[in-house]
């Protein structure tokens, strides 16, 4: 059974995560704002433009996500919808077509990549 360690904000990291024994190292591990899992440096990751570059978001705010979380956004929503209606972390987390995925993926280990169609 995996032991875990809780960070501020209620995010729990597995104790076998590299650096888990060092609280300072844990503070440096970024957390995906959508699935709330840690993003270790050896896990596929990507930056998401909250407003797509082709819809005026070039140079705008970006967020670091697990690659699987990022791919799921773009396979589910068109860029126009992202730019107009779903251009915040809160909107992405609450979108009815994405919320079930965030709940499901949150139960997987940080390195879970799975398949996106």
XYZ file of N, CA and C in Angstrom:
351
model
N 0.844 -1.180 0.000
C 0.000 0.000 0.000
C 0.890 1.243 0.000
N 0.544 2.226 -0.830
C 1.329 3.445 -0.935
C 0.975 4.384 0.196
N 1.993 4.901 0.845
C 1.778 5.939 1.839
C 1.738 7.267 1.109
N 1.091 8.251 1.708
C 1.014 9.548 1.056
C 1.319 10.649 2.052
N 1.562 11.805 1.510
C 1.898 12.964 2.311
C 1.074 14.139 1.809
N 0.444 14.881 2.702
C -0.432 15.973 2.319
C 0.334 17.290 2.243
N 0.017 18.067 1.224
C 0.565 19.415 1.072
C -0.502 20.425 1.453
N -0.117 21.678 1.568
C -1.099 22.730 1.794
C -2.089 22.717 0.645
N -3.339 23.019 0.908
C -4.365 23.043 -0.116
C -5.030 21.693 -0.299
N -4.674 20.686 0.525
C -5.344 19.404 0.461
C -4.832 18.458 -0.601
N -3.788 18.823 -1.336
C -3.241 17.933 -2.350
C -2.364 16.909 -1.659
N -2.604 15.621 -1.934
C -1.831 14.554 -1.321
C -0.920 13.929 -2.355
N 0.356 13.858 -2.030
C 1.345 13.279 -2.923
C 1.772 11.914 -2.418
N 2.012 10.940 -3.316
C 2.504 9.638 -2.877
C 3.863 9.783 -2.220
N 4.109 9.003 -1.168
C 5.377 9.108 -0.456
C 6.527 8.533 -1.263
N 6.244 7.735 -2.303
C 7.330 7.192 -3.121
C 7.678 8.109 -4.292
N 7.073 9.299 -4.332
C 7.421 10.291 -5.338
C 8.836 10.777 -5.065
N 9.685 10.903 -6.094
C 11.047 11.374 -5.833
C 11.038 12.670 -5.038
N 11.799 12.699 -3.946
C 11.883 13.886 -3.109
C 10.793 13.994 -2.059
N 9.934 12.961 -1.945
C 8.802 13.028 -1.023
C 9.235 13.152 0.436
N 10.437 12.679 0.752
C 10.899 12.765 2.133
C 11.386 14.169 2.477
N 11.566 15.020 1.480
C 12.069 16.369 1.679
C 10.945 17.379 1.446
N 10.432 18.031 2.510
C 9.321 18.980 2.350
C 9.620 20.098 1.365
N 10.876 20.554 1.289
C 11.210 21.613 0.340
C 11.106 21.109 -1.098
N 11.511 19.861 -1.334
C 11.400 19.287 -2.680
C 9.933 19.129 -3.064
N 9.092 18.749 -2.095
C 7.664 18.608 -2.379
C 7.050 19.940 -2.782
N 7.489 21.003 -2.156
C 6.939 22.320 -2.462
C 7.279 22.739 -3.890
N 8.341 22.163 -4.470
C 8.751 22.521 -5.816
C 8.059 21.702 -6.901
N 7.369 20.623 -6.525
C 6.675 19.798 -7.511
C 5.398 20.528 -7.917
N 5.270 20.902 -9.201
C 4.046 21.597 -9.621
C 2.837 20.661 -9.549
N 1.672 21.236 -9.392
C 0.431 20.481 -9.327
C -0.455 20.911 -10.484
N -1.023 19.943 -11.180
C -1.939 20.230 -12.290
C -3.197 20.881 -11.704
N -3.574 22.064 -12.181
C -4.741 22.747 -11.613
C -6.071 22.114 -12.003
N -6.046 21.157 -12.929
C -7.290 20.527 -13.359
C -7.566 19.223 -12.621
N -6.585 18.314 -12.599
C -6.793 17.026 -11.930
C -6.244 17.027 -10.504
N -5.500 18.069 -10.140
C -4.926 18.252 -8.807
C -3.899 17.185 -8.434
N -3.319 16.525 -9.440
C -2.236 15.573 -9.185
C -0.912 16.293 -9.382
N 0.147 15.833 -8.698
C 1.463 16.438 -8.904
C 1.962 16.160 -10.316
N 2.844 17.024 -10.802
C 3.450 16.848 -12.125
C 4.957 16.699 -11.931
N 5.434 15.483 -11.627
C 6.877 15.292 -11.475
C 7.594 15.589 -12.789
N 8.877 15.895 -12.706
C 9.635 16.288 -13.893
C 9.735 15.173 -14.935
N 9.576 13.907 -14.535
C 9.699 12.804 -15.489
C 8.367 12.411 -16.127
N 7.307 13.173 -15.865
C 5.979 12.887 -16.403
C 5.715 13.825 -17.587
N 5.129 13.306 -18.694
C 4.810 14.186 -19.826
C 3.926 15.354 -19.381
N 4.335 16.550 -19.768
C 3.627 17.759 -19.373
C 3.613 18.743 -20.529
N 2.696 19.686 -20.490
C 2.650 20.711 -21.529
C 1.972 21.956 -20.982
N 2.170 23.061 -21.678
C 1.572 24.339 -21.296
C 0.315 24.557 -22.135
N -0.742 24.963 -21.452
C -2.016 25.243 -22.117
C -2.244 26.746 -22.127
N -2.501 27.303 -23.308
C -2.876 28.717 -23.421
C -4.351 28.820 -23.052
N -4.671 29.591 -22.031
C -6.066 29.702 -21.609
C -6.937 30.251 -22.730
N -6.395 31.145 -23.528
C -7.058 31.573 -24.768
C -6.163 31.062 -25.894
N -6.698 30.228 -26.790
C -5.862 29.657 -27.853
C -5.115 30.730 -28.640
N -3.884 30.403 -29.030
C -3.045 31.362 -29.762
C -3.726 31.842 -31.030
N -4.412 30.960 -31.732
C -5.068 31.344 -32.980
C -6.319 32.190 -32.759
N -6.734 32.330 -31.515
C -7.913 33.132 -31.190
C -7.541 34.342 -30.336
N -6.305 34.811 -30.475
C -5.885 36.023 -29.784
C -5.118 35.809 -28.496
N -4.771 34.571 -28.174
C -4.103 34.297 -26.912
C -2.596 34.234 -26.969
N -2.002 34.559 -28.125
C -0.545 34.517 -28.224
C 0.046 35.495 -27.217
N 0.946 35.004 -26.377
C 1.548 35.833 -25.346
C 0.685 35.968 -24.102
N -0.476 35.314 -24.100
C -1.376 35.385 -22.957
C -1.011 34.373 -21.888
N -1.839 34.265 -20.870
C -1.529 33.374 -19.750
C -1.551 31.901 -20.158
N -0.621 31.145 -19.580
C -0.567 29.700 -19.801
C -0.524 29.002 -18.446
N -0.896 27.724 -18.454
C -0.825 26.912 -17.240
C -0.153 25.590 -17.577
N 0.625 25.075 -16.627
C 1.289 23.791 -16.790
C 0.305 22.686 -16.430
N 0.167 21.716 -17.345
C -0.765 20.602 -17.157
C -0.064 19.283 -17.464
N -0.647 18.183 -16.980
C -0.236 16.878 -17.477
C -0.581 16.852 -18.966
N 0.230 16.163 -19.740
C -0.029 16.097 -21.171
C -1.401 15.476 -21.451
N -1.776 14.442 -20.687
C -3.069 13.795 -20.910
C -4.224 14.758 -20.617
N -4.067 15.605 -19.619
C -5.110 16.595 -19.309
C -5.232 17.610 -20.445
N -4.076 18.049 -20.961
C -4.057 19.011 -22.056
C -4.692 18.421 -23.313
N -4.314 17.197 -23.651
C -4.878 16.554 -24.844
C -6.387 16.372 -24.714
N -6.850 16.070 -23.515
C -8.283 15.867 -23.312
C -9.058 17.155 -23.557
N -8.514 18.279 -23.136
C -9.169 19.567 -23.397
C -9.362 19.753 -24.897
N -8.286 19.553 -25.654
C -8.345 19.847 -27.093
C -9.078 18.798 -27.902
N -9.219 17.591 -27.385
C -10.020 16.604 -28.115
C -11.504 16.797 -27.821
N -11.814 17.495 -26.726
C -13.197 17.669 -26.305
C -13.806 18.984 -26.790
N -13.017 20.054 -26.753
C -13.548 21.387 -27.057
C -12.835 22.020 -28.243
N -13.592 22.767 -29.043
C -12.999 23.501 -30.154
C -12.359 24.786 -29.650
N -11.420 25.293 -30.425
C -10.699 26.507 -30.019
C -11.626 27.696 -29.836
N -12.645 27.803 -30.651
C -13.581 28.920 -30.514
C -14.293 28.863 -29.168
N -14.727 27.663 -28.768
C -15.398 27.531 -27.472
C -14.431 27.818 -26.330
N -13.192 27.360 -26.471
C -12.184 27.644 -25.449
C -11.974 29.145 -25.308
N -11.856 29.841 -26.422
C -11.599 31.282 -26.389
C -12.788 32.065 -25.818
N -13.991 31.689 -26.199
C -15.172 32.464 -25.798
C -15.681 32.136 -24.402
N -15.770 30.842 -24.070
C -16.497 30.439 -22.868
C -15.703 29.671 -21.825
N -14.610 29.046 -22.218
C -13.902 28.142 -21.306
C -12.439 28.569 -21.233
N -12.205 29.809 -20.806
C -10.847 30.357 -20.836
C -10.271 30.634 -19.448
N -10.789 29.919 -18.438
C -10.231 29.975 -17.090
C -10.095 28.553 -16.555
N -9.269 28.397 -15.544
C -9.126 27.083 -14.905
C -10.471 26.646 -14.331
N -11.188 27.550 -13.691
C -12.474 27.221 -13.087
C -13.457 26.719 -14.148
N -13.511 27.408 -15.282
C -14.424 26.997 -16.354
C -14.040 25.628 -16.911
N -12.741 25.370 -17.039
C -12.295 24.056 -17.511
C -12.657 22.969 -16.510
N -12.443 23.226 -15.218
C -12.755 22.218 -14.188
C -14.246 21.931 -14.119
N -15.083 22.936 -14.362
C -16.529 22.784 -14.204
C -17.255 22.407 -15.495
N -16.573 22.428 -16.635
C -17.252 22.125 -17.902
C -17.861 20.725 -17.833
N -19.143 20.591 -18.193
C -19.818 19.299 -18.044
C -19.213 18.162 -18.878
N -18.546 18.481 -19.967
C -17.921 17.433 -20.778
C -16.537 17.046 -20.261
N -15.953 17.863 -19.390
C -14.609 17.600 -18.868
C -14.595 17.167 -17.403
N -15.545 17.619 -16.599
C -15.555 17.338 -15.164
C -15.477 15.839 -14.843
N -16.192 14.976 -15.556
C -16.066 13.544 -15.248
C -14.644 13.025 -15.482
N -13.959 13.560 -16.482
C -12.581 13.137 -16.728
C -11.683 13.566 -15.580
N -11.818 14.804 -15.086
C -10.970 15.275 -13.980
C -11.176 14.392 -12.752
N -12.417 14.017 -12.473
C -12.694 13.157 -11.318
C -12.061 11.778 -11.509
N -12.130 11.249 -12.718
C -11.574 9.926 -13.005
C -10.042 9.940 -12.943
N -9.422 10.897 -13.605
C -7.956 10.927 -13.694
C -7.336 11.261 -12.334
N -8.060 11.959 -11.481
C -7.531 12.307 -10.155
C -7.217 11.069 -9.320
N -7.837 9.949 -9.653
C -7.624 8.697 -8.918
C -6.440 7.898 -9.462
N -5.812 8.380 -10.534
C -4.688 7.680 -11.153
C -3.370 8.240 -10.635
N -2.286 7.460 -10.732
C -0.985 7.972 -10.289
C -0.519 9.122 -11.181
N 0.379 9.973 -10.678
C 0.813 11.152 -11.435
C 1.397 10.818 -12.810
N 2.025 9.663 -12.970
C 2.639 9.309 -14.238
C 1.704 8.638 -15.223
N 0.437 8.458 -14.857
C -0.518 7.777 -15.743
C -0.671 8.581 -17.027
N -0.455 7.918 -18.162
C -0.569 8.601 -19.444
C -1.801 8.153 -20.210
N -2.155 6.882 -20.130
C -3.360 6.382 -20.794
C -3.362 6.684 -22.274
N -4.525 6.553 -22.859
C -4.712 6.850 -24.272
C -5.786 7.921 -24.423
N -5.565 8.839 -25.313
C -6.594 9.788 -25.684
C -6.915 9.535 -27.140
N -8.172 9.628 -27.460
C -8.589 9.317 -28.836
C -8.837 10.560 -29.629
